[in-house]
XYZ file of C-alpha atoms in Angstrom:
554
model
C -5.916 39.970 12.317
C -4.093 42.143 14.854
C -4.849 39.717 17.680
C -2.816 37.056 15.901
C 0.398 39.123 15.938
C 0.053 41.638 18.767
C -2.607 40.437 21.240
C -2.676 36.650 21.519
C -0.033 34.524 23.254
C 2.206 34.844 26.302
C 4.880 36.650 24.287
C 2.470 39.515 23.597
C 1.849 40.271 27.274
C 3.890 43.535 27.015
C 1.672 44.695 24.156
C -1.459 43.868 26.130
C -0.134 45.781 29.131
C 0.158 48.893 26.965
C -3.368 48.391 25.657
C -4.521 48.249 29.278
C -2.702 51.563 29.765
C -5.037 52.936 27.101
C -8.009 51.686 29.085
C -8.822 48.909 26.604
C -10.595 45.926 28.109
C -9.764 42.341 27.234
C -12.918 42.296 25.121
C -11.852 45.380 23.154
C -8.372 43.976 22.579
C -9.774 40.848 20.981
C -12.035 42.691 18.557
C -10.821 44.057 15.195
C -8.779 47.197 15.872
C -9.892 49.988 13.521
C -7.693 53.016 12.984
C -9.671 56.240 12.720
C -7.414 58.634 10.797
C -8.812 62.049 11.674
C -7.611 65.283 10.099
C -9.330 67.381 12.765
C -7.673 70.702 13.622
C -8.681 74.223 14.605
C -7.132 76.199 11.723
C -8.759 74.706 8.601
C -12.480 75.529 8.102
C -12.998 72.228 6.308
C -11.706 70.341 9.333
C -13.138 72.138 12.342
C -16.094 69.707 12.377
C -14.073 66.521 12.001
C -14.075 65.843 15.735
C -17.828 65.235 15.447
C -17.340 63.088 12.340
C -14.694 61.026 14.148
C -16.923 60.459 17.172
C -19.733 59.307 14.885
C -17.376 56.931 13.071
C -16.189 55.508 16.390
C -19.805 54.895 17.397
C -20.426 53.099 14.129
C -17.352 50.895 14.577
C -18.327 50.041 18.164
C -21.931 49.293 17.164
C -20.643 46.811 14.596
C -18.339 45.072 17.080
C -14.977 46.735 16.484
C -12.554 48.736 18.614
C -11.967 52.243 17.217
C -8.652 53.980 17.905
C -8.095 57.495 16.570
C -4.839 59.066 15.404
C -4.238 62.315 13.476
C -3.301 63.411 9.979
C -2.170 66.931 9.109
C -3.545 69.252 6.471
C -2.973 72.748 5.094
C -5.775 75.202 4.254
C -4.924 76.296 0.726
C -7.062 79.412 1.065
C -5.138 80.628 4.113
C -1.803 79.560 2.590
C -2.580 81.285 -0.717
C -0.346 84.042 -2.050
C 2.624 83.715 0.320
C 5.364 81.275 1.307
C 2.808 79.052 3.030
C 1.570 77.778 -0.320
C 4.943 76.124 -0.871
C 3.940 73.801 1.966
C 0.590 72.697 0.566
C 1.258 70.088 -2.127
C 4.272 68.759 -0.238
C 2.035 67.714 2.670
C 0.329 65.146 0.452
C 3.375 62.888 0.771
C 3.867 63.684 4.462
C 0.292 62.572 5.065
C 0.741 59.325 3.143
C 4.085 58.570 4.795
C 3.003 59.367 8.355
C -0.188 57.337 7.987
C 1.842 54.403 6.695
C 4.152 54.701 9.706
C 1.305 54.762 12.227
C -0.521 51.814 10.672
C 2.532 49.610 10.237
C 3.755 50.356 13.764
C 0.451 49.543 15.421
C -1.034 46.807 13.263
C -4.583 47.999 12.603
C -7.073 45.582 11.047
C -8.915 48.273 9.116
C -9.001 52.030 8.615
C -11.568 54.792 8.343
C -10.011 57.854 6.745
C -11.530 61.236 7.660
C -10.096 63.907 5.347
C -11.680 66.954 3.786
C -9.289 69.358 2.101
C -7.090 69.590 -0.929
C -4.017 67.474 -0.176
C -5.103 65.217 2.638
C -7.828 63.520 0.574
C -5.326 62.326 -2.066
C -2.648 61.826 0.597
C -4.876 59.410 2.489
C -5.964 57.708 -0.742
C -2.276 57.185 -1.506
C -1.776 55.735 1.971
C -4.767 53.417 1.522
C -3.374 52.176 -1.783
C 0.072 51.638 -0.278
C -1.098 49.869 2.903
C -3.853 47.809 1.243
C -5.832 46.908 4.345
C -9.640 47.297 4.426
C -10.397 51.026 4.298
C -13.369 53.341 3.885
C -13.421 57.139 3.566
C -15.836 59.679 5.018
C -15.079 63.355 4.465
C -16.190 66.324 6.526
C -18.382 67.632 3.700
C -18.611 70.883 1.745
C -19.414 74.348 3.047
C -22.756 75.920 2.215
C -22.550 78.688 -0.370
C -22.312 82.242 0.883
C -24.884 84.905 0.138
C -23.866 88.376 -1.045
C -26.444 90.814 -2.383
C -28.957 88.003 -2.745
C -26.644 85.796 -4.811
C -24.802 82.618 -3.891
C -21.067 83.002 -3.666
C -17.896 81.148 -2.692
C -14.226 81.637 -1.872
C -13.161 82.266 -5.483
C -15.552 85.236 -5.522
C -13.727 86.589 -2.482
C -10.361 86.498 -4.224
C -11.932 88.114 -7.293
C -13.412 90.811 -5.058
C -9.855 91.803 -4.140
C -9.107 92.318 -7.834
C -12.321 94.296 -8.255
C -11.395 96.460 -5.257
C -7.939 97.111 -6.673
C -9.515 98.084 -10.002
C -11.867 100.513 -8.226
C -14.991 98.526 -9.101
C -16.070 98.072 -5.472
C -15.418 100.125 -2.336
C -14.292 99.266 1.209
C -17.823 98.604 2.401
C -18.624 96.253 -0.483
C -15.373 94.355 0.104
C -16.278 94.027 3.773
C -19.725 92.669 2.931
C -18.096 90.030 0.732
C -15.578 89.165 3.428
C -18.229 88.618 6.100
C -20.676 86.602 4.004
C -18.700 84.471 1.557
C -17.764 81.541 3.828
C -20.774 81.073 6.143
C -20.176 77.585 7.586
C -17.511 75.009 8.267
C -16.672 72.624 5.442
C -14.563 72.458 2.305
C -15.139 75.556 0.157
C -18.499 75.390 -1.599
C -17.550 75.163 -5.295
C -16.065 72.339 -7.347
C -12.608 73.140 -6.076
C -9.888 70.581 -5.367
C -11.182 69.300 -2.020
C -14.690 68.699 -3.292
C -13.353 67.311 -6.560
C -11.312 64.698 -4.714
C -14.109 63.868 -2.255
C -16.463 63.282 -5.197
C -13.849 61.194 -7.002
C -13.423 59.148 -3.806
C -17.033 58.061 -4.307
C -16.316 57.205 -7.943
C -13.189 55.257 -7.030
C -15.380 53.199 -4.724
C -13.629 54.256 -1.516
C -16.411 56.444 -0.091
C -20.100 55.883 0.562
C -22.916 57.657 -1.276
C -22.911 61.361 -0.439
C -19.281 61.450 0.678
C -18.524 64.264 -1.740
C -21.713 66.298 -1.606
C -23.633 66.155 1.712
C -22.989 69.590 3.295
C -20.805 69.648 6.393
C -23.544 71.181 8.555
C -26.226 68.617 7.691
C -27.080 65.966 10.268
C -27.054 63.506 7.381
C -23.259 63.895 7.408
C -23.158 62.465 10.966
C -25.327 59.539 9.849
C -22.957 58.937 6.948
C -20.029 58.818 9.382
C -21.790 56.224 11.530
C -22.497 54.125 8.446
C -18.816 54.378 7.448
C -17.871 53.074 10.889
C -20.220 50.146 10.495
C -19.171 49.483 6.912
C -15.484 49.081 7.742
C -16.365 46.086 9.909
C -18.032 44.455 6.912
C -14.974 45.137 4.755
C -12.705 43.611 7.395
C -14.919 40.539 7.648
C -15.014 40.096 3.852
C -11.361 41.127 3.481
C -12.186 43.662 0.756
C -9.107 45.832 0.309
C -8.279 49.091 -1.518
C -6.504 47.286 -4.354
C -9.616 45.169 -4.894
C -11.498 48.440 -5.341
C -9.052 50.913 -6.921
C -8.375 48.933 -10.086
C -7.332 50.331 -13.498
C -11.041 50.376 -14.422
C -11.850 52.375 -11.271
C -9.107 54.897 -12.076
C -10.526 55.314 -15.579
C -14.034 55.703 -14.106
C -12.697 58.474 -11.857
C -11.108 60.245 -14.818
C -14.384 59.984 -16.741
C -16.430 61.378 -13.848
C -13.822 64.115 -13.436
C -14.565 65.273 -16.988
C -18.325 65.190 -16.460
C -18.212 67.010 -13.121
C -15.745 69.686 -14.268
C -13.290 68.967 -11.478
C -10.173 70.878 -10.494
C -7.031 70.604 -12.630
C -5.311 69.378 -9.461
C -6.945 66.010 -10.056
C -4.373 65.672 -12.848
C -1.726 65.628 -10.124
C -3.585 63.449 -7.646
C -5.001 60.691 -9.851
C -1.527 59.926 -11.288
C -0.082 59.918 -7.758
C -2.751 57.492 -6.516
C -2.259 55.312 -9.593
C 1.486 55.332 -8.915
C 0.880 53.889 -5.439
C -1.269 51.185 -6.999
C 1.338 50.332 -9.622
C -1.075 51.449 -12.363
C 0.249 53.387 -15.348
C -1.341 56.808 -15.780
C -0.385 58.779 -18.860
C -1.682 62.342 -19.168
C -2.817 61.598 -22.712
C -5.504 59.419 -21.138
C -7.202 62.649 -20.130
C -7.771 63.825 -23.694
C -8.869 60.377 -24.867
C -11.463 60.237 -22.099
C -12.433 63.879 -22.560
C -13.199 63.373 -26.242
C -15.908 60.862 -25.321
C -17.206 62.406 -22.090
C -19.702 65.264 -21.999
C -19.336 67.971 -19.371
C -22.569 67.770 -17.376
C -21.918 70.130 -14.454
C -20.883 73.774 -14.243
C -20.377 74.252 -10.537
C -18.583 77.332 -9.201
C -16.276 78.759 -10.354
C -17.349 77.595 -13.839
C -21.022 78.350 -13.243
C -23.671 79.529 -10.754
C -24.319 76.230 -8.939
C -22.658 74.870 -5.801
C -22.034 71.612 -3.964
C -25.298 71.886 -2.067
C -27.092 72.087 -5.434
C -25.287 69.004 -6.717
C -26.281 67.163 -3.552
C -29.952 68.087 -3.954
C -29.850 67.121 -7.637
C -28.822 63.570 -6.783
C -25.113 63.859 -6.128
C -22.289 61.898 -7.696
C -24.421 58.802 -8.208
C -26.835 60.757 -10.421
C -23.913 61.949 -12.562
C -22.637 58.374 -12.871
C -26.114 57.182 -13.842
C -26.198 59.767 -16.643
C -22.815 58.582 -17.919
C -24.006 54.993 -18.122
C -26.370 56.054 -20.907
C -23.299 56.381 -23.116
C -21.590 53.266 -21.784
C -18.658 55.320 -20.509
C -18.173 53.543 -17.180
C -17.153 50.069 -16.093
C -19.904 49.562 -13.543
C -18.779 46.044 -12.649
C -16.084 47.432 -10.338
C -16.228 46.558 -6.624
C -16.753 49.385 -4.099
C -16.483 49.864 -0.352
C -20.215 49.241 -0.040
C -19.453 45.587 -0.761
C -21.466 45.998 -3.951
C -20.581 46.937 -7.516
C -20.977 50.427 -8.908
C -23.907 49.140 -10.984
C -25.705 48.028 -7.825
C -24.913 51.293 -6.040
C -26.315 53.586 -8.734
C -29.245 51.431 -9.841
C -31.841 53.697 -8.209
C -30.006 57.011 -8.693
C -32.174 59.825 -10.095
C -31.217 63.153 -11.625
C -33.569 65.521 -9.786
C -32.425 68.782 -11.375
C -31.318 68.883 -14.994
C -30.191 72.494 -14.642
C -27.492 71.310 -12.200
C -26.717 67.920 -13.748
C -27.299 68.213 -17.468
C -28.404 65.101 -19.321
C -26.006 63.499 -21.787
C -28.383 64.640 -24.531
C -28.015 68.265 -23.417
C -24.508 68.732 -21.954
C -22.702 71.987 -21.313
C -20.197 70.685 -23.855
C -19.688 67.419 -25.689
C -16.167 67.147 -24.323
C -14.911 66.928 -20.754
C -13.922 69.600 -18.283
C -10.135 69.181 -18.468
C -7.721 69.235 -21.398
C -4.028 68.392 -21.662
C -2.092 70.528 -24.143
C 1.223 69.680 -25.758
C 3.688 71.547 -27.962
C 7.223 72.882 -27.841
C 6.407 74.898 -24.702
C 5.136 71.782 -22.908
C 6.349 68.608 -24.652
C 5.423 66.535 -21.584
C 2.077 68.259 -21.252
C 0.233 71.016 -19.405
C -3.295 71.170 -18.040
C -6.261 73.540 -18.330
C -9.773 73.453 -16.870
C -11.469 73.804 -20.241
C -14.967 73.997 -18.747
C -14.030 77.245 -16.944
C -12.579 78.953 -20.042
C -14.647 81.566 -21.880
C -15.425 80.466 -25.480
C -13.510 83.386 -26.920
C -10.329 82.268 -25.118
C -10.320 78.642 -26.268
C -8.097 79.762 -29.144
C -5.745 82.626 -28.356
C -2.461 84.067 -29.575
C -0.681 86.916 -27.911
C 2.551 88.406 -26.577
C 4.134 86.975 -23.443
C 4.629 88.948 -20.245
C 7.180 86.909 -18.295
C 7.657 86.763 -14.517
C 9.953 84.567 -12.451
C 7.624 84.280 -9.442
C 4.005 84.642 -8.425
C 4.842 87.800 -6.448
C 6.320 89.490 -9.528
C 3.238 88.611 -11.548
C 0.768 89.911 -8.955
C 2.679 93.195 -8.682
C 2.555 93.526 -12.462
C -1.175 92.789 -12.621
C -2.033 95.302 -9.908
C 0.427 97.743 -11.452
C -1.494 97.789 -14.715
C 1.207 96.095 -16.808
C -1.176 93.463 -18.150
C -3.423 94.450 -21.062
C -5.942 92.667 -23.250
C -4.404 89.984 -25.425
C -1.415 89.284 -23.170
C -0.213 85.821 -22.168
C 1.132 86.015 -18.623
C 3.938 83.495 -18.018
C 4.815 82.648 -14.415
C 7.796 80.319 -14.090
C 10.117 78.794 -11.490
C 7.035 77.774 -9.517
C 7.062 74.051 -10.394
C 7.344 71.088 -8.007
C 11.149 71.405 -7.778
C 11.583 75.038 -8.793
C 9.081 76.579 -6.410
C 9.609 74.379 -4.628
C 6.166 73.006 -3.870
C 4.264 74.018 -7.006
C 2.209 76.856 -5.561
C -1.383 77.443 -6.622
C -1.897 80.680 -8.534
C -5.356 81.718 -7.366
C -4.245 85.226 -6.432
C -3.068 86.275 -9.926
C -5.906 84.515 -11.753
C -8.480 86.040 -9.415
C -6.897 89.460 -9.741
C -7.208 89.223 -13.518
C -10.807 87.991 -13.263
C -11.702 90.672 -10.735
C -10.297 93.343 -13.040
C -12.450 92.007 -15.883
C -9.613 90.610 -17.993
C -10.308 86.865 -17.685
C -11.862 86.784 -21.176
C -8.902 88.578 -22.711
C -5.762 87.343 -20.928
C -4.233 83.867 -20.626
C -1.908 82.644 -17.873
C 0.689 79.905 -18.230
C 2.788 78.468 -15.405
C 4.889 75.499 -14.380
C 3.096 75.902 -11.064
C -0.547 75.024 -10.660
C -3.915 76.675 -10.334
C -6.535 76.390 -7.655
C -9.755 74.531 -8.351
C -11.267 77.962 -7.713
C -9.590 79.374 -10.825
C -11.521 80.301 -13.937
C -10.305 81.600 -17.284
C -7.575 80.462 -19.675
C -5.251 79.393 -16.872
C -2.804 76.737 -18.053
C -0.660 75.012 -15.440
C 1.604 72.017 -14.801
C 3.872 72.973 -17.730
C 6.333 70.086 -18.053
C 9.282 70.038 -18.044
C 9.368 72.886 -15.547
C 11.740 75.851 -15.798
C 14.273 74.778 -13.170
C 14.772 71.480 -14.996
C 15.443 73.118 -18.334
C 11.941 73.270 -19.792
C 11.404 75.737 -22.632
C 9.324 77.923 -20.316
C 12.670 78.982 -18.753
C 13.700 80.608 -22.032
C 10.564 82.584 -22.921
C 11.087 86.348 -23.178
C 8.583 89.153 -22.818
C 7.154 89.933 -26.254
C 7.423 86.388 -27.601
C 4.235 85.204 -29.265
C 2.508 82.220 -27.666
C -0.257 80.320 -29.443
C -2.908 78.409 -27.469
C -5.464 76.118 -29.111
C -7.406 74.227 -26.461
C -9.793 72.376 -28.833
C -6.753 70.998 -30.690
C -4.742 70.431 -27.467
C -1.835 72.583 -28.676
C 0.442 75.175 -27.100
C 3.387 76.697 -28.984
C 6.086 79.271 -28.408
C 6.548 80.946 -31.781
C 10.314 81.321 -31.654
C 12.768 79.693 -34.075
C 14.854 76.691 -33.086
C 18.029 78.709 -33.680
C 16.877 81.446 -31.325
C 15.894 78.909 -28.682
C 19.329 77.265 -28.907
C 20.976 80.689 -28.536
C 18.905 81.483 -25.446
C 19.735 78.142 -23.831
C 23.424 78.992 -24.221
C 23.027 82.514 -22.810
C 20.282 82.250 -20.122
C 21.301 80.330 -16.962
C 18.595 78.526 -15.020
C 17.531 80.214 -11.788
C 17.965 77.626 -9.043
C 16.911 78.771 -5.573
C 19.746 78.388 -3.070
C 18.023 79.691 0.061
C 15.602 76.808 0.667
C 16.116 74.392 3.537
C 14.431 71.740 5.635
C 11.666 69.627 4.139
C 11.342 71.844 1.057
C 15.013 71.284 0.193
C 14.636 67.514 0.463
C 11.371 67.625 -1.497
C 12.863 69.688 -4.322
C 15.712 67.213 -4.768
C 13.505 64.139 -5.212
C 10.111 65.253 -6.548
C 9.037 64.159 -10.021
C 7.708 66.469 -12.714
C 4.057 67.503 -12.712
C 3.129 65.198 -15.578
C 4.083 62.268 -13.319
C 1.907 63.616 -10.490
C 4.692 65.420 -8.587
C 5.359 62.218 -6.641
C 8.408 61.524 -4.516
C 8.221 57.748 -4.772
C 8.011 56.333 -8.268
C 7.599 52.580 -8.369
C-alpha cells in the first residue's frame, strides 16, 4: 500500500507535507490512493463529457473509502486528424499514453487506478499501461455517440466522409452536404458505429477490464454516470482483494477478446492493439491466430459501417454480454477467466439476454459463419495484411485487377477525385506504414471517396498504412513488411495484376521472380528525410504492423 512507502513513518514527513499542500487530510492520506486517469479535453467529441465521468468515479471511490486523485492522459481525435499531417500523430500517441501513465503512477505510488478513456488510441494505450504497471485497475469509458439522423435514417461519421465523395461525384448538392454535416454527429461520445474506439471499449469488457455496458451505454445516458460511480466503488474491491490486470488479462482472455472481435465485426485496428496489449503482458500473439479463430466464430453483428445498426442498438439488444452469451452456445469462450467485477465471465453473463436478434444474430443464423476480420498472406504480404471481411461486398471477396500505385495518401485522393480510378482497379497506397509514414495513417478519406462515388463494390485498396474502423469495402491494410523496409509493395508498378482471395486468405502480385529481382535492383526505397521530433524517433524504433506497431518488444 502507498502508506507503507510514502505516508507512514517520520522519514516520509516531506511527502505528507506535500499531500497537505494538496488539501489532503490525515484521514485521506491513510486511505488507498486511487489514480483517476482522465482523458478529458475540449477538442475530442468523445472526451468532452469525461469531466463528468471523472467526477462520478471520484464519488464512487470516496463512497467506498478511498482517496481519488485525478491526472490526465492525452488523446487525438482521428476524425479531426483525418486526411492531413495530423493523422501521423494518431497511432504514435498510443505509446505516449502508456509511457506517460507509467511515469505518473510510478512517481506517485498509487494503490489502484481507474482509467477513463474513450477514443481510438487512448483505450489501447491505457490498457497497455495497465498491463505494464499491474496494479489493481478498472476501466470506464465515456461511451458512444448517438447515431445521427439524416432524411429520416440513422447515420454516422463514415457517412459524412462518404458524403464528400458523393458531393465530388455530383450525386448530392451543397444543401444536401450541409444537412449531412449538421446532423451526422448529434451528441458527445465516440462515433456511433463499430469503429475503433467502440471496438476497443467493447473488447475492454471482454478482456475483463471494464464493467457491463462499458462499450455500449451511450455517452448521454445517465446510466453512464451510474456506471462510473460503480467503477469507482469497484476499484476499492479490487485493491482489497489484490486482483491485478495480469490476473485478468491472461492468454485465455486475449483469445476471448479475439473471438468476440470476430463476432462483433470490430475495426481492423484491433489487429494492431491486441498484439500490442499482449506484448505488454508477455503473451505471444501471432496474426495467424486471427484466421484460426475466425474459421470457428460466426459474425453476429453488422453495425455501421458494415450494416444499418449502431452502438445504441447493440446496447438495447443486450450489449457485449449478450454477444458473449451467444458465443457460449458453441463453446468458443473460456468463461472461467477472472474479471474486474471480482467474478468470472461465466458469472457475469449468466443472466444475459439477446433482446433483438436483428441486431445480435443467433449462432444458428449468423451474418456469416466466419468472423469479421481476415488476415491475408502471399508474396505481397508474407508477414500478413488485414481486411474487415464483414464490411466487404460479396462480389469483392475474390478480385483480380490492375494496380494503380501511389506513394502517399494525398496522391491517391487526388487520383480518385480526378477520375483516374475505374471499375476493377486495385489502388495501392504505400510508404504510409508505421516507419514509412511515419505513423501509419488511417485511410478513411480515400476509402470513403471511393464508396461515395459508388465504386466500393468494384475497386479494392491495399496499403501498408491502415484503415479506419469506419471503412467499408475491400480495403486491405497493415501490409507487412512495409514499403520503406523493403516489402514487395515498394516494387509494385501501375498495371501489375494483383489477385485477392479473402475466403482463402491469399493476396498475390502476379509478377515473375526475375522481374521482381530486377525492380529491387533498379527502384530505390523512398525514405522520408524531412521528419523530425517525436515522429523521427518513432520511425527509427517502431516495429512492423504485424507485431502491433509497438516500440517496446519484450
